[in-house]
mmCIF file of C-alpha atoms and ligand atoms in Angstrom:
data_model
loop_
_atom_site.group_PDB
_atom_site.id
_atom_site.type_symbol
_atom_site.label_atom_id
_atom_site.label_comp_id
_atom_site.label_asym_id
_atom_site.label_seq_id
_atom_site.Cartn_x
_atom_site.Cartn_y
_atom_site.Cartn_z
ATOM 1 C CA UNK D 79 -14.876 -141.658 41.687
ATOM 2 C CA UNK D 80 -13.679 -142.891 45.063
ATOM 3 C CA UNK D 81 -15.857 -144.979 47.286
ATOM 4 C CA UNK D 82 -16.338 -143.447 50.716
ATOM 5 C CA UNK D 83 -14.363 -145.180 53.476
ATOM 6 C CA UNK D 84 -16.332 -147.799 55.368
ATOM 7 C CA UNK D 85 -16.648 -147.165 59.070
ATOM 8 C CA UNK D 86 -14.841 -149.913 60.949
ATOM 9 C CA UNK D 87 -16.412 -151.010 64.237
ATOM 10 C CA UNK D 88 -16.455 -154.011 66.556
ATOM 11 C CA UNK D 89 -18.799 -155.991 64.281
ATOM 12 C CA UNK D 90 -17.201 -155.576 60.838
ATOM 13 C CA UNK D 91 -13.511 -155.151 61.702
ATOM 14 C CA UNK D 92 -12.608 -158.577 60.234
ATOM 15 C CA UNK D 93 -13.148 -157.150 56.789
ATOM 16 C CA UNK D 94 -10.489 -154.453 57.192
ATOM 17 C CA UNK D 95 -6.919 -154.948 56.015
ATOM 18 C CA UNK D 96 -3.764 -154.376 58.027
ATOM 19 C CA UNK D 97 -0.363 -153.397 56.669
ATOM 20 C CA UNK D 98 2.437 -155.761 57.790
ATOM 21 C CA UNK D 99 5.958 -154.389 58.215
ATOM 22 C CA UNK D 100 9.049 -156.541 58.378
ATOM 23 C CA UNK D 101 11.220 -156.406 61.511
ATOM 24 C CA UNK D 102 13.207 -153.781 59.615
ATOM 25 C CA UNK D 103 10.047 -151.644 59.225
ATOM 26 C CA UNK D 104 9.946 -152.354 55.513
ATOM 27 C CA UNK D 105 6.398 -152.764 54.211
ATOM 28 C CA UNK D 106 5.660 -156.393 53.266
ATOM 29 C CA UNK D 107 2.020 -156.835 52.432
ATOM 30 C CA UNK D 108 -1.530 -156.431 53.647
ATOM 31 C CA UNK D 109 -3.301 -159.172 55.555
ATOM 32 C CA UNK D 110 -6.885 -159.553 56.791
ATOM 33 C CA UNK D 111 -7.308 -157.826 60.169
ATOM 34 C CA UNK D 112 -8.136 -161.142 61.844
ATOM 35 C CA UNK D 113 -4.705 -162.526 60.881
ATOM 36 C CA UNK D 114 -2.978 -159.362 62.070
ATOM 37 C CA UNK D 115 -4.739 -159.461 65.439
ATOM 38 C CA UNK D 116 -3.694 -163.105 65.871
ATOM 39 C CA UNK D 117 -0.054 -162.263 65.085
ATOM 40 C CA UNK D 118 -0.131 -159.593 67.799
ATOM 41 C CA UNK D 119 -1.974 -161.838 70.262
ATOM 42 C CA UNK D 120 0.542 -164.707 69.920
ATOM 43 C CA UNK D 121 3.450 -162.312 70.303
ATOM 44 C CA UNK D 122 4.761 -162.576 66.731
ATOM 45 C CA UNK D 123 4.157 -158.924 65.971
ATOM 46 C CA UNK D 124 3.483 -155.592 67.628
ATOM 47 C CA UNK D 125 1.056 -152.887 66.658
ATOM 48 C CA UNK D 126 2.795 -149.858 65.212
ATOM 49 C CA UNK D 127 -0.390 -147.883 64.620
ATOM 50 C CA UNK D 128 -3.842 -148.560 66.014
ATOM 51 C CA UNK D 129 -7.114 -147.822 64.291
ATOM 52 C CA UNK D 130 -8.543 -144.393 65.111
ATOM 53 C CA UNK D 131 -10.995 -144.268 66.780
ATOM 54 C CA UNK D 132 -10.026 -147.240 68.903
ATOM 55 C CA UNK D 133 -11.756 -150.551 68.111
ATOM 56 C CA UNK D 134 -11.182 -153.087 70.910
ATOM 57 C CA UNK D 135 -10.851 -156.690 69.689
ATOM 58 C CA UNK D 136 -10.970 -159.826 71.860
ATOM 59 C CA UNK D 137 -8.305 -162.334 70.792
ATOM 60 C CA UNK D 138 -6.658 -165.199 72.685
ATOM 61 C CA UNK D 139 -8.223 -163.988 75.980
ATOM 62 C CA UNK D 140 -6.712 -160.563 75.422
ATOM 63 C CA UNK D 141 -8.236 -157.272 74.448
ATOM 64 C CA UNK D 142 -6.271 -155.686 71.639
ATOM 65 C CA UNK D 143 -6.955 -152.400 69.909
ATOM 66 C CA UNK D 144 -7.494 -153.043 66.180
ATOM 67 C CA UNK D 145 -4.216 -152.203 64.445
ATOM 68 C CA UNK D 146 -3.847 -150.590 61.029
ATOM 69 C CA UNK D 147 -0.126 -151.365 60.849
ATOM 70 C CA UNK D 148 1.819 -154.119 62.591
ATOM 71 C CA UNK D 149 5.518 -154.992 62.671
ATOM 72 C CA UNK D 150 6.858 -158.559 62.766
ATOM 73 C CA UNK D 151 9.406 -159.310 65.486
ATOM 74 C CA UNK D 152 11.143 -161.848 63.322
ATOM 75 C CA UNK D 153 12.771 -160.804 60.078
ATOM 76 C CA UNK D 154 11.182 -162.423 57.045
ATOM 77 C CA UNK D 155 13.467 -162.740 54.070
ATOM 78 C CA UNK D 156 11.867 -161.344 50.931
ATOM 79 C CA UNK D 157 13.707 -161.306 47.604
ATOM 80 C CA UNK D 158 14.219 -157.888 46.101
ATOM 81 C CA UNK D 159 11.425 -158.187 43.548
ATOM 82 C CA UNK D 160 8.742 -158.813 46.129
ATOM 83 C CA UNK D 161 5.699 -158.067 44.035
ATOM 84 C CA UNK D 162 5.558 -159.398 40.495
ATOM 85 C CA UNK D 163 2.649 -158.332 38.354
ATOM 86 C CA UNK D 164 1.976 -158.299 34.630
ATOM 87 C CA UNK D 165 3.195 -154.708 34.598
ATOM 88 C CA UNK D 166 6.553 -155.644 36.138
ATOM 89 C CA UNK D 167 9.617 -155.156 34.001
ATOM 90 C CA UNK D 168 10.564 -158.230 31.973
ATOM 91 C CA UNK D 169 13.811 -159.191 30.257
ATOM 92 C CA UNK D 170 13.900 -160.277 26.609
ATOM 93 C CA UNK D 171 15.542 -163.564 27.648
ATOM 94 C CA UNK D 172 12.752 -164.153 30.171
ATOM 95 C CA UNK D 173 10.097 -163.538 27.514
ATOM 96 C CA UNK D 174 11.729 -166.002 25.071
ATOM 97 C CA UNK D 175 11.804 -168.599 27.870
ATOM 98 C CA UNK D 176 8.175 -168.008 28.808
ATOM 99 C CA UNK D 177 7.001 -168.166 25.169
ATOM 100 C CA UNK D 178 9.351 -171.067 24.280
ATOM 101 C CA UNK D 179 10.491 -169.132 21.209
ATOM 102 C CA UNK D 180 7.007 -169.523 19.756
ATOM 103 C CA UNK D 181 5.589 -166.553 17.853
ATOM 104 C CA UNK D 182 2.622 -165.008 19.677
ATOM 105 C CA UNK D 183 0.868 -164.209 16.391
ATOM 106 C CA UNK D 184 1.386 -167.313 14.203
ATOM 107 C CA UNK D 185 2.795 -169.929 16.655
ATOM 108 C CA UNK D 186 5.895 -170.338 14.469
ATOM 109 C CA UNK D 187 8.489 -172.146 16.598
ATOM 110 C CA UNK D 188 11.384 -169.967 15.496
ATOM 111 C CA UNK D 189 10.581 -166.596 17.009
ATOM 112 C CA UNK D 190 13.808 -164.647 17.108
ATOM 113 C CA UNK D 191 12.495 -161.169 17.863
ATOM 114 C CA UNK D 192 10.558 -159.555 20.684
ATOM 115 C CA UNK D 193 7.411 -157.585 19.903
ATOM 116 C CA UNK D 194 6.036 -154.757 22.017
ATOM 117 C CA UNK D 195 2.279 -155.435 21.868
ATOM 118 C CA UNK D 196 1.667 -151.735 22.411
ATOM 119 C CA UNK D 197 4.565 -150.191 20.464
ATOM 120 C CA UNK D 198 7.231 -148.334 22.380
ATOM 121 C CA UNK D 199 6.400 -145.227 20.333
ATOM 122 C CA UNK D 200 2.933 -145.310 21.950
ATOM 123 C CA UNK D 201 4.257 -145.670 25.450
ATOM 124 C CA UNK D 202 4.365 -149.474 25.488
ATOM 125 C CA UNK D 203 6.596 -150.700 28.300
ATOM 126 C CA UNK D 204 9.008 -153.603 28.737
ATOM 127 C CA UNK D 205 6.502 -155.408 30.935
ATOM 128 C CA UNK D 206 5.421 -159.052 31.036
ATOM 129 C CA UNK D 207 2.018 -158.144 29.594
ATOM 130 C CA UNK D 208 3.487 -156.060 26.769
ATOM 131 C CA UNK D 209 6.329 -158.246 25.470
ATOM 132 C CA UNK D 210 5.901 -161.384 23.361
ATOM 133 C CA UNK D 211 8.202 -163.577 21.332
ATOM 134 C CA UNK D 212 7.617 -162.924 17.643
ATOM 135 C CA UNK D 213 8.905 -164.308 14.353
ATOM 136 C CA UNK D 214 10.605 -161.859 12.024
ATOM 137 C CA UNK D 215 7.875 -161.834 9.316
ATOM 138 C CA UNK D 216 5.116 -161.145 11.882
ATOM 139 C CA UNK D 217 7.185 -158.439 13.542
ATOM 140 C CA UNK D 218 7.802 -156.748 10.190
ATOM 141 C CA UNK D 219 4.140 -156.990 9.244
ATOM 142 C CA UNK D 220 2.928 -155.581 12.556
ATOM 143 C CA UNK D 221 5.525 -152.800 12.501
ATOM 144 C CA UNK D 222 4.642 -149.797 14.648
ATOM 145 C CA UNK D 223 0.998 -150.733 15.163
ATOM 146 C CA UNK D 224 -1.160 -152.294 17.844
ATOM 147 C CA UNK D 225 -2.490 -155.830 17.167
ATOM 148 C CA UNK D 226 -5.919 -154.340 16.423
ATOM 149 C CA UNK D 227 -4.541 -151.856 13.920
ATOM 150 C CA UNK D 228 -2.487 -154.571 12.244
ATOM 151 C CA UNK D 229 -5.400 -157.027 12.254
ATOM 152 C CA UNK D 230 -3.201 -159.542 14.083
ATOM 153 C CA UNK D 231 -4.571 -161.312 17.142
ATOM 154 C CA UNK D 232 -2.413 -162.526 20.023
ATOM 155 C CA UNK D 233 -2.733 -166.299 20.353
ATOM 156 C CA UNK D 234 -2.397 -166.069 24.135
ATOM 157 C CA UNK D 235 -2.461 -163.431 26.811
ATOM 158 C CA UNK D 236 1.073 -162.478 27.884
ATOM 159 C CA UNK D 237 1.497 -162.780 31.659
ATOM 160 C CA UNK D 238 4.082 -163.148 34.388
ATOM 161 C CA UNK D 239 5.652 -166.626 34.013
ATOM 162 C CA UNK D 240 4.378 -169.290 36.398
ATOM 163 C CA UNK D 241 7.688 -169.968 38.136
ATOM 164 C CA UNK D 242 8.017 -166.310 39.105
ATOM 165 C CA UNK D 243 4.455 -166.223 40.370
ATOM 166 C CA UNK D 244 5.090 -169.418 42.353
ATOM 167 C CA UNK D 245 8.131 -167.873 44.027
ATOM 168 C CA UNK D 246 5.893 -164.984 45.032
ATOM 169 C CA UNK D 247 3.328 -167.360 46.522
ATOM 170 C CA UNK D 248 6.039 -169.148 48.502
ATOM 171 C CA UNK D 249 6.806 -165.835 50.175
ATOM 172 C CA UNK D 250 3.166 -165.310 51.141
ATOM 173 C CA UNK D 251 2.972 -168.879 52.477
ATOM 174 C CA UNK D 252 6.094 -168.364 54.599
ATOM 175 C CA UNK D 253 4.503 -165.230 55.973
ATOM 176 C CA UNK D 254 1.265 -167.054 56.714
ATOM 177 C CA UNK D 255 3.188 -169.761 58.591
ATOM 178 C CA UNK D 256 4.664 -167.420 61.190
HETATM 179 ZN ZN1 ZN P 516 4.825 -165.130 13.496
#
């Protein structure tokens, strides 16, 4: 079920979100409307699409129509993999690094295989949340089953590694500093 859209007006507009485009018109992220209005008011961005119907906002002694999409004048460099989530594609080497070659089921330090938590045959993907380092005996025991079916619990929740998440946050901070 979808929640009905909230009517945006001059009293609650701060709660709306605005899409930010790079100078190249590539979508970057969403920011709170207040931040977007400031970027327009200080001349760092222009409105590409205003809210319909028009919601006039007072900012920096100017009256600006509330935007729904703005475009930055200055190009912000964003690495190709801009958004990293647990469902993002992971490499086997990256998973071994994250898990320090420790088996996700028995903590054995000599994990040499990669386990798909949800087996590939069930649609399990090569994502950060679905791949774990695994020792050979555990991998053979689990076989083509989910952890529940195999009665084997994950010792930790597989996630995007910290250093990748940090790189992502650096991008947001750079954006916030414009
Ligand atoms: Zn193991």
